[in-house]
Coordinates of C-alpha atoms in Angstrom, one line a residue:
Chain A
X1 CA -174.0 -136.0 -13.0
X2 CA -176.6 -134.4 -14.9
X3 CA -179.1 -132.6 -12.3
X4 CA -183.1 -132.5 -12.5
X5 CA -184.0 -131.6 -16.1
X6 CA -187.1 -130.2 -16.9
X7 CA -188.7 -129.6 -19.9
X8 CA -189.6 -127.3 -21.7
X9 CA -188.6 -124.3 -20.3
X10 CA -191.3 -122.4 -21.4
X11 CA -195.0 -123.0 -22.2
X12 CA -198.1 -120.8 -23.7
X13 CA -200.9 -122.3 -23.7
X14 CA -204.5 -121.3 -24.8
X15 CA -207.2 -121.6 -21.9
X16 CA -208.7 -125.2 -22.2
X17 CA -205.7 -126.6 -23.8
X18 CA -203.8 -129.9 -22.3
X19 CA -200.3 -129.7 -21.5
X20 CA -197.7 -131.8 -20.6
X21 CA -194.8 -131.1 -18.5
X22 CA -191.6 -133.0 -18.4
X23 CA -188.9 -134.1 -15.8
X24 CA -185.6 -136.4 -15.9
X25 CA -184.8 -136.5 -12.0
X26 CA -181.2 -137.3 -11.0
X27 CA -180.2 -140.9 -11.4
X28 CA -180.6 -142.9 -8.8
X29 CA -183.1 -140.8 -6.7
X30 CA -185.7 -142.3 -5.2
X31 CA -188.0 -139.6 -4.6
X32 CA -189.2 -137.5 -6.9
X33 CA -191.2 -133.7 -6.4
X34 CA -193.5 -131.5 -8.6
X35 CA -194.1 -127.7 -6.9
X36 CA -195.9 -125.2 -8.3
X37 CA -194.5 -121.5 -7.7
X38 CA -196.5 -118.4 -7.5
X39 CA -195.5 -114.9 -5.5
X40 CA -198.8 -115.1 -3.7
X41 CA -198.6 -118.9 -2.6
X42 CA -194.8 -119.7 -2.8
X43 CA -193.8 -123.2 -3.5
X44 CA -196.8 -125.6 -3.0
X45 CA -196.3 -129.5 -3.5
X46 CA -198.5 -130.8 -6.2
X47 CA -197.3 -134.5 -6.0
X48 CA -194.7 -136.4 -4.4
X49 CA -193.3 -140.1 -5.9
X50 CA -191.2 -142.7 -3.6
X51 CA -190.0 -145.4 -5.7
X52 CA -192.4 -144.3 -8.6
X53 CA -195.1 -144.8 -6.0
X54 CA -197.5 -141.7 -5.9
X55 CA -197.4 -140.9 -1.9
X56 CA -199.0 -137.6 -1.8
X57 CA -201.3 -135.6 -4.0
X58 CA -202.0 -132.2 -3.2
X59 CA -205.6 -132.2 -2.3
X60 CA -206.3 -128.7 -4.3
X61 CA -204.8 -129.8 -7.2
X62 CA -206.2 -133.1 -7.7
X63 CA -209.0 -131.8 -10.2
X64 CA -207.2 -130.9 -13.2
X65 CA -203.5 -132.0 -12.3
X66 CA -202.3 -135.3 -12.9
X67 CA -198.9 -136.5 -12.2
X68 CA -197.3 -139.8 -13.4
X69 CA -194.2 -141.3 -13.2
X70 CA -193.6 -144.2 -16.1
X71 CA -190.4 -145.4 -15.0
X72 CA -187.7 -144.2 -12.0
X73 CA -186.3 -141.6 -14.7
X74 CA -189.0 -139.7 -16.1
X75 CA -192.2 -138.3 -14.8
X76 CA -194.7 -136.1 -16.6
X77 CA -197.3 -133.4 -15.2
X78 CA -200.5 -132.8 -17.2
X79 CA -202.9 -129.8 -16.5
X80 CA -206.1 -130.4 -18.4
X81 CA -207.8 -128.3 -19.0
X82 CA -205.5 -125.2 -18.4
X83 CA -207.1 -122.1 -16.8
X84 CA -205.2 -118.7 -16.8
X85 CA -204.8 -119.1 -12.9
X86 CA -202.4 -121.6 -13.5
X87 CA -200.1 -119.6 -14.9
X88 CA -196.6 -120.2 -12.9
X89 CA -193.4 -121.8 -12.3
X90 CA -193.8 -125.6 -12.2
X91 CA -190.3 -127.2 -10.8
X92 CA -189.8 -130.8 -10.4
X93 CA -187.1 -132.1 -7.6
X94 CA -185.9 -135.2 -6.7
X95 CA -183.8 -136.4 -3.7
X96 CA -182.4 -139.5 -2.7
X97 CA -184.0 -140.3 0.9
X98 CA -185.9 -138.6 3.5
X99 CA -182.7 -136.9 5.4
X100 CA -181.0 -135.9 1.9
X101 CA -181.0 -132.8 0.0
X102 CA -183.7 -132.1 -2.6
X103 CA -182.4 -130.8 -5.9
X104 CA -184.7 -128.7 -8.2
X105 CA -184.6 -128.6 -12.1
X106 CA -184.7 -125.2 -13.4
X107 CA -188.8 -125.0 -13.9
X108 CA -191.0 -124.8 -16.3
X109 CA -193.0 -121.3 -16.7
X110 CA -196.3 -121.7 -18.0
X111 CA -198.4 -118.8 -18.9
X112 CA -202.2 -119.3 -19.9
X113 CA -204.0 -117.2 -21.9
Chain B
X1 CA -199.6 -131.8 9.4
X2 CA -196.2 -129.9 8.8
X3 CA -196.0 -126.2 8.7
X4 CA -193.1 -123.6 8.0
X5 CA -193.3 -120.2 8.8
X6 CA -190.8 -117.3 7.4
X7 CA -192.3 -114.0 9.3
X8 CA -189.4 -111.8 7.6
X9 CA -190.2 -110.8 3.8
X10 CA -187.2 -109.0 3.3
X11 CA -183.8 -107.6 4.7
X12 CA -181.3 -105.0 3.4
X13 CA -177.6 -105.3 4.6
X14 CA -174.4 -104.0 3.8
X15 CA -171.8 -105.9 2.3
X16 CA -169.4 -107.8 4.6
X17 CA -171.9 -107.9 7.2
X18 CA -174.0 -110.6 8.8
X19 CA -177.5 -111.5 8.2
X20 CA -179.9 -113.7 10.0
X21 CA -183.3 -114.9 9.1
X22 CA -186.0 -116.6 11.4
X23 CA -187.5 -119.7 10.4
X24 CA -190.2 -121.5 12.9
X25 CA -191.8 -124.9 12.1
X26 CA -194.5 -127.3 13.5
X27 CA -194.7 -131.0 13.6
X28 CA -196.0 -134.1 15.1
X29 CA -193.0 -136.2 14.2
X30 CA -190.1 -136.8 16.6
X31 CA -187.3 -137.1 13.5
X32 CA -187.5 -134.3 11.3
X33 CA -185.0 -132.7 8.9
X34 CA -184.7 -128.9 8.4
X35 CA -183.3 -127.1 5.0
X36 CA -182.4 -124.3 3.7
X37 CA -182.5 -122.8 0.2
X38 CA -181.6 -120.1 -2.0
X39 CA -183.3 -118.8 -5.0
X40 CA -181.3 -116.8 -7.4
X41 CA -182.1 -113.9 -9.6
X42 CA -182.8 -116.3 -12.3
X43 CA -185.0 -118.6 -10.4
X44 CA -182.3 -121.6 -9.7
X45 CA -183.1 -123.1 -6.5
X46 CA -179.7 -124.0 -4.8
X47 CA -179.9 -126.1 -1.7
X48 CA -177.6 -124.4 1.6
X49 CA -177.2 -126.5 4.7
X50 CA -179.4 -129.0 6.7
X51 CA -180.0 -129.6 10.4
X52 CA -181.2 -133.1 11.8
X53 CA -183.5 -132.8 14.4
X54 CA -181.7 -135.5 16.5
X55 CA -178.4 -133.4 16.3
X56 CA -177.6 -130.8 18.5
X57 CA -174.9 -129.2 17.3
X58 CA -175.7 -126.4 14.6
X59 CA -174.9 -127.4 11.6
X60 CA -172.0 -124.8 9.5
X61 CA -171.4 -125.1 5.7
X62 CA -168.6 -122.2 4.4
X63 CA -170.4 -118.7 5.2
X64 CA -174.0 -120.5 6.3
X65 CA -174.6 -121.4 9.7
X66 CA -177.6 -122.6 11.6
X67 CA -179.4 -121.5 14.9
X68 CA -181.4 -124.7 16.0
X69 CA -183.5 -124.0 19.1
X70 CA -185.4 -127.3 19.3
X71 CA -187.7 -126.1 22.4
X72 CA -188.7 -123.3 20.2
X73 CA -189.2 -125.1 16.8
X74 CA -186.9 -122.5 15.6
X75 CA -184.1 -122.9 13.0
X76 CA -182.4 -119.4 12.0
X77 CA -180.2 -119.1 9.4
X78 CA -176.9 -116.9 9.8
X79 CA -174.9 -115.7 7.3
X80 CA -171.5 -114.5 7.9
X81 CA -169.6 -111.7 6.1
X82 CA -172.0 -111.0 3.2
X83 CA -171.2 -110.5 -0.4
X84 CA -173.3 -108.9 -3.0
X85 CA -173.9 -112.1 -4.7
X86 CA -175.9 -113.3 -1.6
X87 CA -178.5 -111.0 -2.8
X88 CA -181.8 -114.0 -3.0
X89 CA -184.9 -115.3 -1.8
X90 CA -183.9 -117.6 1.1
X91 CA -186.5 -120.8 2.0
X92 CA -186.5 -122.7 4.7
X93 CA -188.2 -126.3 4.2
X94 CA -188.8 -129.0 6.2
X95 CA -189.4 -133.0 6.0
X96 CA -190.7 -135.4 8.7
X97 CA -188.7 -138.3 9.2
X98 CA -191.2 -141.2 9.9
X99 CA -193.8 -139.8 7.5
X100 CA -193.4 -140.2 3.7
X101 CA -194.3 -136.4 2.6
X102 CA -192.9 -134.3 0.7
X103 CA -190.9 -131.2 1.6
X104 CA -192.9 -128.2 3.2
X105 CA -191.7 -124.6 2.3
X106 CA -191.8 -121.5 4.1
X107 CA -192.5 -118.4 1.7
X108 CA -189.6 -117.2 2.0
X109 CA -187.3 -114.1 3.0
X110 CA -185.6 -111.5 0.0
X111 CA -182.2 -110.6 1.2
X112 CA -180.4 -107.6 -0.7
X113 CA -177.0 -107.0 0.2
X114 CA -175.7 -103.6 -1.1
X115 CA -172.1 -102.3 -1.4

């Protein structure tokens, strides 16, 4: 089985640009997560979907971050407009249920200049 | 709200010895699930082991085992017979069972295994 697939692996954006990160969860999984990872803040939850419904939308990230799940096998994270402080690794993850392990993609490293 | 705290920033151990990492959590839920993950130098995050709150027995998988102390809200990870390739950052995480929330992570403990 394919794991969680994220594209692109690397993204460089200029300040003010709009970027869209993509994710394909493990087939059959019901839960999908978007996380941001930085050295200082660690792994921060941006959005959480269950069966395509948005369940949790990180309060601090509502302003310029928008995650969507168009179907059960594809999700996007849009950052608009980007700022240098958005430079981080963005991770997508999925799980079958609450009590099962969460599988992570390899992440997208975003650099905003 | 759920919270996970890992107080050890880094640990260094000699190969073939045992390393123990601490983790404490906070939750109001009566049902919850605790996980440990490993992040390798390449950035890949890999699931290691899980403990369900209603289970009294400590989980064990390969050379990973847990020390679950529910009254102390503590879930420690023990790695026995460490190998060089166990060098990584280890994250403790929690999900509540009765509320639809995401997985909450601690800040991680960096383990360095030396020959």
